[in-house]
C-alpha cells in the first residue's frame, strides 16, 4: 500500500480534479476524466519493482495541465544486514 500526495501550482480553487494512473511504463495512459479530487491517493500495488505514477490537473474550465511522471520503486523485502562489527 502506497500513499502518493502532491500540491498544485497556483490557486487550488481553480482545480476541478486530477487524473492519475500507475503502471509499469512511464507513459501509462491517463484517464479521460478526473479520478481524484483530493491531493493524495492510497493505492495497492500488486508486486515489488519499478512503477510510474502519472498525474495531471483539470481546471474548472475543463483544460488539462501537462502530465508529470514520477518513478516509484516498491521493495517489500526487509533489509537484512549481516557480519556487522
Coordinates of N, CA and C in Angstrom, one line a residue:
X1 N 0.8 -1.2 0.0 CA 0.0 0.0 0.0 C 0.9 1.2 0.0
X2 N 0.6 2.1 -0.9 CA 1.4 3.3 -1.1 C 0.5 4.5 -1.1
X3 N 0.9 5.6 -0.4 CA 0.2 6.9 -0.5 C 1.0 7.9 -1.2
X4 N 0.4 8.5 -2.2 CA 1.0 9.4 -3.1 C 0.3 10.8 -2.9
X5 N 1.1 11.8 -2.6 CA 0.5 13.1 -2.4 C 1.2 14.2 -3.3
X6 N 0.5 15.3 -3.6 CA 1.0 16.3 -4.4 C 0.4 17.7 -4.0
X7 N 1.0 18.7 -4.5 CA 0.5 20.1 -4.3 C 0.3 20.8 -5.6
X8 N -0.8 21.4 -5.9 CA -1.0 22.1 -7.2 C -0.2 23.4 -7.2
X9 N 0.2 23.8 -8.4 CA 0.8 25.1 -8.7 C -0.3 26.1 -8.8
X10 N -0.2 27.2 -8.3 CA -1.2 28.3 -8.4 C -2.4 28.1 -7.4
X11 N -3.5 28.6 -7.8 CA -4.7 28.6 -7.0 C -5.4 27.3 -6.9
X12 N -5.4 26.6 -5.8 CA -6.1 25.3 -5.7 C -7.6 25.3 -6.0
X13 N -8.2 26.5 -5.8 CA -9.6 26.6 -6.1 C -9.9 26.5 -7.6
X14 N -8.9 26.7 -8.4 CA -9.1 26.6 -9.9 C -9.0 25.2 -10.4
X15 N -8.7 24.3 -9.5 CA -8.6 22.9 -9.9 C -9.9 22.1 -9.7
X16 N -10.4 21.5 -10.7 CA -11.7 20.8 -10.6 C -11.4 19.3 -10.2
X17 N -10.2 18.8 -10.6 CA -9.9 17.4 -10.2 C -8.6 17.0 -10.8
X18 N -8.2 15.8 -10.6 CA -6.9 15.3 -11.0 C -7.1 14.0 -11.7
X19 N -6.3 13.7 -12.7 CA -6.3 12.4 -13.4 C -4.9 11.8 -13.1
X20 N -5.0 10.6 -12.5 CA -3.7 9.9 -12.2 C -3.8 8.5 -12.7
X21 N -2.6 7.9 -12.9 CA -2.5 6.5 -13.3 C -1.2 5.9 -12.8
X22 N -1.2 4.7 -12.5 CA 0.0 4.0 -12.1 C 0.2 2.8 -13.0
X23 N 1.5 2.6 -13.4 CA 1.7 1.5 -14.3 C 3.2 1.2 -14.4
X24 N 3.6 0.2 -15.2 CA 5.0 -0.2 -15.3 C 5.7 0.6 -16.4
X25 N 5.0 1.4 -17.2 CA 5.7 2.2 -18.3 C 5.5 3.6 -17.9
X26 N 6.6 4.5 -18.3 CA 6.5 5.9 -18.0 C 5.3 6.6 -18.6
X27 N 4.9 6.1 -19.8 CA 3.8 6.8 -20.5 C 2.4 6.1 -20.2
X28 N 2.2 5.6 -19.0 CA 1.0 4.9 -18.7 C -0.2 5.9 -19.0
X29 N -1.2 5.3 -19.6 CA -2.4 6.1 -20.1 C -3.1 6.8 -19.0
X30 N -3.4 8.0 -19.1 CA -4.1 8.8 -18.1 C -5.6 8.7 -18.4
X31 N -6.5 8.8 -17.4 CA -7.9 8.7 -17.6 C -8.4 10.0 -18.4
X32 N -9.5 9.9 -19.1 CA -10.1 11.0 -19.8 C -10.8 12.0 -18.9
X33 N -11.2 11.5 -17.7 CA -11.9 12.4 -16.8 C -11.2 12.3 -15.4
X34 N -11.3 13.3 -14.6 CA -10.6 13.2 -13.3 C -11.1 12.0 -12.5
X35 N -10.1 11.4 -11.8 CA -10.4 10.3 -10.9 C -10.0 10.5 -9.5
X36 N -9.7 11.8 -9.2 CA -9.3 12.2 -7.8 C -9.7 13.7 -7.6
X37 N -10.2 14.0 -6.5 CA -10.4 15.4 -6.2 C -9.5 15.9 -5.0
X38 N -9.0 15.0 -4.2 CA -8.0 15.3 -3.2 C -6.6 15.4 -3.7
X39 N -5.7 15.9 -2.9 CA -4.3 15.9 -3.4 C -3.5 14.8 -2.9
X40 N -4.1 13.6 -2.6 CA -3.4 12.4 -2.3 C -4.3 11.2 -2.6
X41 N -3.7 10.1 -2.9 CA -4.4 8.8 -3.1 C -3.6 7.7 -2.4
X42 N -4.3 6.7 -2.0 CA -3.6 5.5 -1.5 C -4.0 4.3 -2.4
X43 N -3.0 3.7 -2.9 CA -3.2 2.6 -3.8 C -2.5 1.3 -3.4
X44 N -3.0 0.2 -3.8 CA -2.3 -1.1 -3.6 C -1.6 -1.5 -4.8
X45 N -0.3 -1.7 -4.7 CA 0.5 -2.2 -5.9 C 0.7 -3.7 -5.7
X46 N 0.4 -4.5 -6.8 CA 0.4 -5.9 -6.6 C 1.7 -6.6 -6.4
X47 N 2.8 -5.9 -6.7 CA 4.2 -6.6 -6.6 C 5.3 -5.5 -6.5
X48 N 6.4 -6.0 -6.1 CA 7.6 -5.2 -6.0 C 8.1 -4.8 -7.4
X49 N 8.9 -3.8 -7.4 CA 9.5 -3.4 -8.7 C 9.4 -1.9 -9.0
X50 N 9.7 -1.5 -10.2 CA 9.6 -0.2 -10.6 C 8.3 0.1 -11.2
X51 N 7.7 1.2 -10.7 CA 6.4 1.6 -11.2 C 6.5 3.1 -11.5
X52 N 5.5 3.6 -12.3 CA 5.5 5.0 -12.6 C 4.1 5.6 -12.3
X53 N 4.1 6.8 -11.7 CA 2.9 7.5 -11.4 C 2.8 8.7 -12.3
X54 N 1.7 8.8 -13.0 CA 1.5 10.0 -13.9 C 0.3 10.7 -13.3
X55 N 0.4 12.1 -13.4 CA -0.6 12.9 -12.9 C -0.8 14.2 -13.7
X56 N -2.0 14.6 -13.8 CA -2.3 15.9 -14.4 C -3.5 16.5 -13.7
X57 N -3.7 17.8 -13.8 CA -4.8 18.5 -13.2 C -5.7 19.1 -14.2
X58 N -7.0 19.1 -13.9 CA -8.0 19.7 -14.8 C -8.6 20.9 -14.1
X59 N -8.6 22.0 -14.8 CA -9.1 23.3 -14.2 C -10.6 23.3 -14.3
X60 N -11.2 24.3 -13.7 CA -12.7 24.4 -13.6 C -13.3 24.7 -15.0
X61 N -12.4 25.0 -16.0 CA -12.9 25.3 -17.4 C -12.8 24.0 -18.2
X62 N -12.2 22.9 -17.7 CA -12.1 21.7 -18.4 C -10.7 21.5 -19.1
X63 N -9.8 22.4 -18.9 CA -8.5 22.3 -19.5 C -7.5 21.4 -18.6
X64 N -6.8 20.6 -19.3 CA -5.8 19.7 -18.6 C -4.4 20.4 -18.6
X65 N -3.7 20.2 -17.5 CA -2.3 20.6 -17.4 C -1.5 19.6 -18.1
X66 N -0.2 19.9 -18.3 CA 0.8 18.9 -18.8 C 0.9 17.8 -17.7
X67 N 1.1 16.6 -18.2 CA 1.3 15.5 -17.2 C 2.7 15.4 -16.7
X68 N 2.8 15.0 -15.4 CA 4.1 14.8 -14.8 C 4.2 13.3 -14.5
X69 N 5.4 12.8 -14.6 CA 5.6 11.4 -14.3 C 6.7 11.2 -13.3
X70 N 6.5 10.4 -12.3 CA 7.5 10.1 -11.3 C 7.7 8.6 -11.1
X71 N 8.9 8.2 -11.1 CA 9.2 6.8 -10.9 C 9.0 6.4 -9.4
X72 N 8.6 5.2 -9.1 CA 8.4 4.8 -7.7 C 8.9 3.3 -7.7
X73 N 9.8 3.1 -6.7 CA 10.3 1.7 -6.5 C 9.7 1.1 -5.3
X74 N 9.1 -0.1 -5.4 CA 8.5 -0.8 -4.3 C 9.4 -2.0 -4.0
X75 N 9.8 -2.1 -2.7 CA 10.6 -3.2 -2.3 C 10.1 -3.6 -0.9
X76 N 9.3 -4.7 -0.8 CA 8.7 -5.1 0.4 C 9.6 -6.1 1.2
X77 N 10.8 -6.4 0.6 CA 11.7 -7.4 1.3 C 12.5 -6.6 2.4
X78 N 12.4 -7.0 3.6 CA 13.1 -6.2 4.7 C 14.6 -6.3 4.5
X79 N 15.3 -5.2 4.8 CA 16.7 -5.1 4.7 C 17.3 -6.1 5.8
X80 N 18.3 -6.9 5.4 CA 18.9 -7.8 6.3 C 20.4 -7.6 6.3
X81 N 21.0 -7.0 7.4 CA 22.4 -6.8 7.5 C 23.1 -7.9 8.2
X82 N 24.2 -8.4 7.7 CA 24.9 -9.5 8.4 C 26.4 -9.1 8.5
X83 N 27.1 -9.8 9.3 CA 28.5 -9.6 9.6 C 28.8 -8.1 9.9
X84 N 28.0 -7.5 10.7 CA 28.2 -6.2 11.1 C 29.1 -6.2 12.4
X85 N 30.1 -5.5 12.4 CA 31.0 -5.5 13.6 C 31.1 -4.2 14.3

